[in-house]
């Protein structure tokens, strides 16, 4: 076996956590939200495996919709990630195998890969890193290591692992992976020393690929082919769509872990949670004397054991007991905390009823920054636009609307037809209906513009892009 | 006794219903909100006693803060009201006696007065009007008549009346007024034929005043003096502040009804509610098959017997049972429905903590229309301004801010320094810092303007009014 070297973190960041609606939505899911600290879950995941003595620069796997979040949020915490784009959703096995192949291309065939979900919480980073080092010794002996978590109770929301024989390098073999149990079964598992299956892994890239080739040759071939024929696109590594599409959707557990004889488990106790639903978010929070966990503008009266969070309005409660309330600017969710798993079904029904708030956030992220509707009338629409320093919107025109722009922070470089001019703070300009125009921020601070659109049709689809730095023409 | 003529409705519209927070707030209370129909409670009250065969034009008593609501909302339903302004809050007796004196000035000393709260609900208007005619016959025989409501159960939120002997003209004498009982006592009252005290009255103006003079000479003198020395102000009748301030705060029940031997009660069954708290609002709503009453954008899953109302965000609930949720753009309230009385204490604690949402609405009403903050930054502030047809804002200037105006509906007449010019839909203008300016709507449809303020200080108090149609200089 190869000597143990630095580890390549692979961060899987393509998921959409609808159980944490209304905060997590398709357009900006859980991993890219600051749910439990000032950083997003993805940023905290990156910071847990910082490039340095122990770790090589990370490889992030995500999809096209999230590519700018992945790059921007990494760079906000000072980390340069290789961002790999999945052309389609195929569950974790194809993504993880493709990332392993990319890791080999960059760091050599013998590299060790640490595969982490981007949306988990780890409270004790030192204990986590110690567990990674322990797992690396086991992996280097020719094992695919999974991280098992010592249960704090008979949870039914997690899969379990039955450890087998102790290994000389540390950890244990795996006797069995078992599905999410009912409560009685879970209590038995805990009594019998089972561990939670965290869904995070450490393995030699070559070993994972060779095992996958044995059990899932078609899937593995598709994933490796997608890497071999990948292209780069604005600095992203875009997996070949045709190759990748041929891979069946399968989790790495089903594809490899449950079949290989080389699985091992290393037990960890580092304050882990997959914060799969609001009850889990409450559990990792700091309760007050009445057992309430609150975040944002919240006032409670005679309430206990409740979770109340607002990212918008003032939220008040009287006599709440075991209730969860989550509020954003455009949506509110109220439920007994033990019904948190049903949010998934609720969101499905909202999607079926075509509620905007099911998928979209009020603030819409774009490669160049963000925009947010702040007022809407029948024949007008007011937005706040924030353009990142150095960023440029597409050269565009609209058939049905005119636009007034008032710069309220920074300096805009505005193109209208063949004129290019600066608009400073407290100045305004006007884009007539049909006028070819472009907005850019040549400065060093974010540019903030209030845009007042007027016209007979104000849909986002009334846009003709003539030139775009982000290939959206 | 005088022959029975037309009745003068007196609408008491000066209250602030904090138990219906977050909808009802000091700045726009319950009676001026559309809580149960497309009209506000005040408008429905006016429409219940329309000027015509039975009723004379109404007299409305309110305070300075609400004077423009009182006039505008009356005129929206085609009713011209005499609006009397209380200079201070003194409970119902001084207000009602002053209104009785005003009624005598306008309609003669012998007029009959029907005193109604502006914030009650009556479902069966025909039954209500029949009860009024029955009460008028009793009142004309020299009685102060109170409307008693046949209880639908042992409510503890209402005071009760024990009827005495039957009167020849109809109705009964009053044996006793009793305070809000506990549940057991209430059940006994219902069994013994007691009626709810609705707090609405019908009486000859002269009789009420003479009885009040007997029991409360000082209070009555103050109220009559305030009418005698009243002034008119933009068409409002403003009671003399010095005289009125001398009146002790006392309800008409305590001041007169509980002492006079001339009280009578007429029983009515017209779907009455004082909708004193959210549980009462729920009760007058139409429940669905699961017993839920909802209003606005609401989606419930597996919920029953709950009240969920939104005047803003999408509100969703899972597994709610007997829960009330009330959401507005800036505040959310969640509680078991049977804790509705505690909203008063909650609002008191929000006021103590200086939460804006305790008293202020997002949309601020002004004599000329409304404005609403739609976006706020450190050095800018965006408002939507709606100016009523024909209305004019004050001639003003600001020391610390410049303003951009974009007209999105209607036509503005803008004054800047010595220039007056029109700004049409889809046009904009700029008011420099320190510039004397005025905004007016010379047109026939509401004028809508998006205002972007920029500057170092953006408080509402940075305004120098040089001229104002509403006497606010």
PDB file of N, CA and C in Angstrom, chain B residues 31-94:
ATOM      1  N   UNK B  31     -61.272  49.219  13.839  1.00  0.00           N
ATOM      2  CA  UNK B  31     -62.498  49.699  13.198  1.00  0.00           C
ATOM      3  C   UNK B  31     -62.264  50.175  11.768  1.00  0.00           C
ATOM      4  N   UNK B  32     -61.016  50.526  11.447  1.00  0.00           N
ATOM      5  CA  UNK B  32     -60.727  51.036  10.091  1.00  0.00           C
ATOM      6  C   UNK B  32     -60.131  49.954   9.189  1.00  0.00           C
ATOM      7  N   UNK B  33     -60.202  48.681   9.631  1.00  0.00           N
ATOM      8  CA  UNK B  33     -59.662  47.561   8.842  1.00  0.00           C
ATOM      9  C   UNK B  33     -60.794  46.710   8.280  1.00  0.00           C
ATOM     10  N   UNK B  34     -60.547  46.121   7.117  1.00  0.00           N
ATOM     11  CA  UNK B  34     -61.495  45.195   6.502  1.00  0.00           C
ATOM     12  C   UNK B  34     -61.219  43.802   7.069  1.00  0.00           C
ATOM     13  N   UNK B  35     -61.763  43.510   8.233  1.00  0.00           N
ATOM     14  CA  UNK B  35     -61.440  42.257   8.918  1.00  0.00           C
ATOM     15  C   UNK B  35     -62.360  41.110   8.521  1.00  0.00           C
ATOM     16  N   UNK B  36     -63.617  41.424   8.208  1.00  0.00           N
ATOM     17  CA  UNK B  36     -64.557  40.335   7.954  1.00  0.00           C
ATOM     18  C   UNK B  36     -65.348  40.515   6.655  1.00  0.00           C
ATOM     19  N   UNK B  37     -65.180  41.635   5.976  1.00  0.00           N
ATOM     20  CA  UNK B  37     -65.846  41.805   4.678  1.00  0.00           C
ATOM     21  C   UNK B  37     -64.947  42.697   3.843  1.00  0.00           C
ATOM     22  N   UNK B  38     -65.404  43.092   2.664  1.00  0.00           N
ATOM     23  CA  UNK B  38     -64.589  43.978   1.839  1.00  0.00           C
ATOM     24  C   UNK B  38     -64.583  45.401   2.381  1.00  0.00           C
ATOM     25  N   UNK B  39     -65.564  45.722   3.214  1.00  0.00           N
ATOM     26  CA  UNK B  39     -65.580  47.021   3.864  1.00  0.00           C
ATOM     27  C   UNK B  39     -64.860  46.939   5.207  1.00  0.00           C
ATOM     28  N   UNK B  40     -64.488  48.101   5.715  1.00  0.00           N
ATOM     29  CA  UNK B  40     -63.963  48.119   7.077  1.00  0.00           C
ATOM     30  C   UNK B  40     -65.142  47.976   8.053  1.00  0.00           C
ATOM     31  N   UNK B  41     -64.812  47.654   9.298  1.00  0.00           N
ATOM     32  CA  UNK B  41     -65.865  47.516  10.316  1.00  0.00           C
ATOM     33  C   UNK B  41     -66.638  48.826  10.464  1.00  0.00           C
ATOM     34  N   UNK B  42     -65.915  49.922  10.408  1.00  0.00           N
ATOM     35  CA  UNK B  42     -66.533  51.256  10.516  1.00  0.00           C
ATOM     36  C   UNK B  42     -67.491  51.498   9.352  1.00  0.00           C
ATOM     37  N   UNK B  43     -67.054  51.125   8.142  1.00  0.00           N
ATOM     38  CA  UNK B  43     -67.931  51.307   6.974  1.00  0.00           C
ATOM     39  C   UNK B  43     -69.183  50.445   7.096  1.00  0.00           C
ATOM     40  N   UNK B  44     -69.001  49.198   7.524  1.00  0.00           N
ATOM     41  CA  UNK B  44     -70.172  48.328   7.700  1.00  0.00           C
ATOM     42  C   UNK B  44     -71.111  48.896   8.762  1.00  0.00           C
ATOM     43  N   UNK B  45     -70.546  49.507   9.791  1.00  0.00           N
ATOM     44  CA  UNK B  45     -71.382  50.121  10.831  1.00  0.00           C
ATOM     45  C   UNK B  45     -72.199  51.266  10.239  1.00  0.00           C
ATOM     46  N   UNK B  46     -71.543  52.110   9.439  1.00  0.00           N
ATOM     47  CA  UNK B  46     -72.254  53.223   8.790  1.00  0.00           C
ATOM     48  C   UNK B  46     -73.364  52.711   7.868  1.00  0.00           C
ATOM     49  N   UNK B  47     -73.064  51.642   7.130  1.00  0.00           N
ATOM     50  CA  UNK B  47     -74.027  51.132   6.148  1.00  0.00           C
ATOM     51  C   UNK B  47     -75.211  50.429   6.812  1.00  0.00           C
ATOM     52  N   UNK B  48     -75.034  50.102   8.085  1.00  0.00           N
ATOM     53  CA  UNK B  48     -76.121  49.474   8.840  1.00  0.00           C
ATOM     54  C   UNK B  48     -77.192  50.505   9.230  1.00  0.00           C
ATOM     55  N   UNK B  49     -76.835  51.780   9.210  1.00  0.00           N
ATOM     56  CA  UNK B  49     -77.756  52.853   9.622  1.00  0.00           C
ATOM     57  C   UNK B  49     -77.739  53.959   8.561  1.00  0.00           C
ATOM     58  N   UNK B  50     -78.124  53.603   7.310  1.00  0.00           N
ATOM     59  CA  UNK B  50     -77.961  54.541   6.196  1.00  0.00           C
ATOM     60  C   UNK B  50     -78.925  55.722   6.297  1.00  0.00           C
ATOM     61  N   UNK B  51     -78.446  56.927   5.986  1.00  0.00           N
ATOM     62  CA  UNK B  51     -79.348  58.082   5.963  1.00  0.00           C
ATOM     63  C   UNK B  51     -80.505  57.797   5.009  1.00  0.00           C
ATOM     64  N   UNK B  52     -81.733  58.062   5.445  1.00  0.00           N
ATOM     65  CA  UNK B  52     -82.887  57.756   4.600  1.00  0.00           C
ATOM     66  C   UNK B  52     -84.153  57.834   5.431  1.00  0.00           C
ATOM     67  N   UNK B  53     -85.035  56.872   5.228  1.00  0.00           N
ATOM     68  CA  UNK B  53     -86.327  56.913   5.911  1.00  0.00           C
ATOM     69  C   UNK B  53     -86.203  56.797   7.425  1.00  0.00           C
ATOM     70  N   UNK B  54     -85.236  55.975   7.869  1.00  0.00           N
ATOM     71  CA  UNK B  54     -85.165  55.687   9.299  1.00  0.00           C
ATOM     72  C   UNK B  54     -84.100  56.490  10.035  1.00  0.00           C
ATOM     73  N   UNK B  55     -83.022  56.820   9.304  1.00  0.00           N
ATOM     74  CA  UNK B  55     -81.883  57.412   9.998  1.00  0.00           C
ATOM     75  C   UNK B  55     -81.494  58.764   9.412  1.00  0.00           C
ATOM     76  N   UNK B  56     -81.068  59.663  10.290  1.00  0.00           N
ATOM     77  CA  UNK B  56     -80.479  60.932   9.871  1.00  0.00           C
ATOM     78  C   UNK B  56     -78.991  60.705   9.578  1.00  0.00           C
ATOM     79  N   UNK B  57     -78.301  61.679   8.972  1.00  0.00           N
ATOM     80  CA  UNK B  57     -76.860  61.490   8.714  1.00  0.00           C
ATOM     81  C   UNK B  57     -76.111  61.267  10.031  1.00  0.00           C
ATOM     82  N   UNK B  58     -75.095  60.424  10.003  1.00  0.00           N
ATOM     83  CA  UNK B  58     -74.432  60.019  11.239  1.00  0.00           C
ATOM     84  C   UNK B  58     -73.483  61.081  11.791  1.00  0.00           C
ATOM     85  N   UNK B  59     -73.279  60.982  13.102  1.00  0.00           N
ATOM     86  CA  UNK B  59     -72.244  61.762  13.789  1.00  0.00           C
ATOM     87  C   UNK B  59     -71.184  60.760  14.232  1.00  0.00           C
ATOM     88  N   UNK B  60     -69.950  61.022  13.860  1.00  0.00           N
ATOM     89  CA  UNK B  60     -68.858  60.112  14.195  1.00  0.00           C
ATOM     90  C   UNK B  60     -67.961  60.791  15.220  1.00  0.00           C
ATOM     91  N   UNK B  61     -67.639  60.105  16.297  1.00  0.00           N
ATOM     92  CA  UNK B  61     -66.699  60.658  17.276  1.00  0.00           C
ATOM     93  C   UNK B  61     -65.397  59.873  17.177  1.00  0.00           C
ATOM     94  N   UNK B  62     -64.317  60.598  16.940  1.00  0.00           N
ATOM     95  CA  UNK B  62     -63.017  59.929  16.863  1.00  0.00           C
ATOM     96  C   UNK B  62     -61.967  60.915  17.360  1.00  0.00           C
ATOM     97  N   UNK B  63     -60.688  60.564  17.178  1.00  0.00           N
ATOM     98  CA  UNK B  63     -59.668  61.510  17.641  1.00  0.00           C
ATOM     99  C   UNK B  63     -58.882  62.061  16.460  1.00  0.00           C
ATOM    100  N   UNK B  64     -57.989  62.986  16.747  1.00  0.00           N
ATOM    101  CA  UNK B  64     -57.282  63.700  15.685  1.00  0.00           C
ATOM    102  C   UNK B  64     -56.535  62.750  14.758  1.00  0.00           C
ATOM    103  N   UNK B  65     -55.898  61.720  15.354  1.00  0.00           N
ATOM    104  CA  UNK B  65     -55.095  60.804  14.531  1.00  0.00           C
ATOM    105  C   UNK B  65     -55.929  60.101  13.467  1.00  0.00           C
ATOM    106  N   UNK B  66     -57.192  59.844  13.785  1.00  0.00           N
ATOM    107  CA  UNK B  66     -58.007  59.021  12.887  1.00  0.00           C
ATOM    108  C   UNK B  66     -58.968  59.839  12.048  1.00  0.00           C
ATOM    109  N   UNK B  67     -58.873  61.194  12.117  1.00  0.00           N
ATOM    110  CA  UNK B  67     -59.922  62.012  11.511  1.00  0.00           C
ATOM    111  C   UNK B  67     -60.028  61.815   9.998  1.00  0.00           C
ATOM    112  N   UNK B  68     -58.868  61.639   9.336  1.00  0.00           N
ATOM    113  CA  UNK B  68     -58.947  61.492   7.876  1.00  0.00           C
ATOM    114  C   UNK B  68     -59.462  60.113   7.473  1.00  0.00           C
ATOM    115  N   UNK B  69     -59.126  59.073   8.271  1.00  0.00           N
ATOM    116  CA  UNK B  69     -59.735  57.754   8.017  1.00  0.00           C
ATOM    117  C   UNK B  69     -61.248  57.857   8.118  1.00  0.00           C
ATOM    118  N   UNK B  70     -61.714  58.522   9.192  1.00  0.00           N
ATOM    119  CA  UNK B  70     -63.155  58.570   9.471  1.00  0.00           C
ATOM    120  C   UNK B  70     -63.891  59.238   8.310  1.00  0.00           C
ATOM    121  N   UNK B  71     -63.321  60.323   7.799  1.00  0.00           N
ATOM    122  CA  UNK B  71     -64.001  61.036   6.721  1.00  0.00           C
ATOM    123  C   UNK B  71     -63.869  60.288   5.397  1.00  0.00           C
ATOM    124  N   UNK B  72     -62.631  59.813   5.111  1.00  0.00           N
ATOM    125  CA  UNK B  72     -62.413  59.167   3.823  1.00  0.00           C
ATOM    126  C   UNK B  72     -63.217  57.865   3.704  1.00  0.00           C
ATOM    127  N   UNK B  73     -63.178  57.052   4.780  1.00  0.00           N
ATOM    128  CA  UNK B  73     -63.866  55.763   4.692  1.00  0.00           C
ATOM    129  C   UNK B  73     -65.381  55.949   4.622  1.00  0.00           C
ATOM    130  N   UNK B  74     -65.911  56.989   5.273  1.00  0.00           N
ATOM    131  CA  UNK B  74     -67.348  57.276   5.146  1.00  0.00           C
ATOM    132  C   UNK B  74     -67.663  57.669   3.710  1.00  0.00           C
ATOM    133  N   UNK B  75     -66.811  58.529   3.164  1.00  0.00           N
ATOM    134  CA  UNK B  75     -67.107  59.007   1.816  1.00  0.00           C
ATOM    135  C   UNK B  75     -66.945  57.883   0.786  1.00  0.00           C
ATOM    136  N   UNK B  76     -66.060  56.923   1.069  1.00  0.00           N
ATOM    137  CA  UNK B  76     -65.924  55.770   0.151  1.00  0.00           C
ATOM    138  C   UNK B  76     -67.211  54.966   0.028  1.00  0.00           C
ATOM    139  N   UNK B  77     -68.026  54.954   1.090  1.00  0.00           N
ATOM    140  CA  UNK B  77     -69.305  54.234   1.007  1.00  0.00           C
ATOM    141  C   UNK B  77     -70.471  55.206   0.827  1.00  0.00           C
ATOM    142  N   UNK B  78     -70.135  56.442   0.388  1.00  0.00           N
ATOM    143  CA  UNK B  78     -71.185  57.377  -0.018  1.00  0.00           C
ATOM    144  C   UNK B  78     -71.908  58.046   1.127  1.00  0.00           C
ATOM    145  N   UNK B  79     -71.266  58.108   2.286  1.00  0.00           N
ATOM    146  CA  UNK B  79     -71.947  58.715   3.438  1.00  0.00           C
ATOM    147  C   UNK B  79     -71.167  59.934   3.912  1.00  0.00           C
ATOM    148  N   UNK B  80     -71.883  61.058   4.071  1.00  0.00           N
ATOM    149  CA  UNK B  80     -71.284  62.267   4.632  1.00  0.00           C
ATOM    150  C   UNK B  80     -71.525  62.245   6.134  1.00  0.00           C
ATOM    151  N   UNK B  81     -70.478  62.170   6.906  1.00  0.00           N
ATOM    152  CA  UNK B  81     -70.645  62.139   8.359  1.00  0.00           C
ATOM    153  C   UNK B  81     -70.174  63.456   8.957  1.00  0.00           C
ATOM    154  N   UNK B  82     -70.818  63.870  10.067  1.00  0.00           N
ATOM    155  CA  UNK B  82     -70.263  64.942  10.888  1.00  0.00           C
ATOM    156  C   UNK B  82     -69.189  64.272  11.752  1.00  0.00           C
ATOM    157  N   UNK B  83     -67.951  64.719  11.618  1.00  0.00           N
ATOM    158  CA  UNK B  83     -66.879  64.072  12.381  1.00  0.00           C
ATOM    159  C   UNK B  83     -66.482  64.972  13.540  1.00  0.00           C
ATOM    160  N   UNK B  84     -66.681  64.450  14.749  1.00  0.00           N
ATOM    161  CA  UNK B  84     -66.385  65.188  15.978  1.00  0.00           C
ATOM    162  C   UNK B  84     -65.076  64.653  16.546  1.00  0.00           C
ATOM    163  N   UNK B  85     -64.149  65.562  16.865  1.00  0.00           N
ATOM    164  CA  UNK B  85     -62.825  65.130  17.343  1.00  0.00           C
ATOM    165  C   UNK B  85     -62.711  65.305  18.855  1.00  0.00           C
ATOM    166  N   UNK B  86     -62.438  64.188  19.528  1.00  0.00           N
ATOM    167  CA  UNK B  86     -62.129  64.226  20.968  1.00  0.00           C
ATOM    168  C   UNK B  86     -60.706  64.725  21.132  1.00  0.00           C
ATOM    169  N   UNK B  87     -60.466  65.712  21.947  1.00  0.00           N
ATOM    170  CA  UNK B  87     -59.089  66.181  22.123  1.00  0.00           C
ATOM    171  C   UNK B  87     -58.275  65.262  23.031  1.00  0.00           C
ATOM    172  N   UNK B  88     -58.922  64.346  23.758  1.00  0.00           N
ATOM    173  CA  UNK B  88     -58.202  63.446  24.661  1.00  0.00           C
ATOM    174  C   UNK B  88     -59.066  62.200  24.856  1.00  0.00           C
ATOM    175  N   UNK B  89     -58.435  61.118  25.290  1.00  0.00           N
ATOM    176  CA  UNK B  89     -59.192  59.885  25.540  1.00  0.00           C
ATOM    177  C   UNK B  89     -59.829  59.965  26.918  1.00  0.00           C
ATOM    178  N   UNK B  90     -61.162  59.835  26.980  1.00  0.00           N
ATOM    179  CA  UNK B  90     -61.863  59.919  28.264  1.00  0.00           C
ATOM    180  C   UNK B  90     -62.915  58.826  28.380  1.00  0.00           C
ATOM    181  N   UNK B  91     -62.728  57.718  27.694  1.00  0.00           N
ATOM    182  CA  UNK B  91     -63.684  56.606  27.702  1.00  0.00           C
ATOM    183  C   UNK B  91     -65.007  57.058  27.073  1.00  0.00           C
ATOM    184  N   UNK B  92     -66.059  56.229  27.194  1.00  0.00           N
ATOM    185  CA  UNK B  92     -67.228  56.470  26.341  1.00  0.00           C
ATOM    186  C   UNK B  92     -68.185  57.558  26.839  1.00  0.00           C
ATOM    187  N   UNK B  93     -68.268  57.816  28.143  1.00  0.00           N
ATOM    188  CA  UNK B  93     -69.307  58.743  28.633  1.00  0.00           C
ATOM    189  C   UNK B  93     -69.128  60.170  28.101  1.00  0.00           C
ATOM    190  N   UNK B  94     -67.947  60.793  28.254  1.00  0.00           N
ATOM    191  CA  UNK B  94     -67.813  62.158  27.727  1.00  0.00           C
ATOM    192  C   UNK B  94     -68.048  62.217  26.213  1.00  0.00           C
TER     193      UNK B  94
END
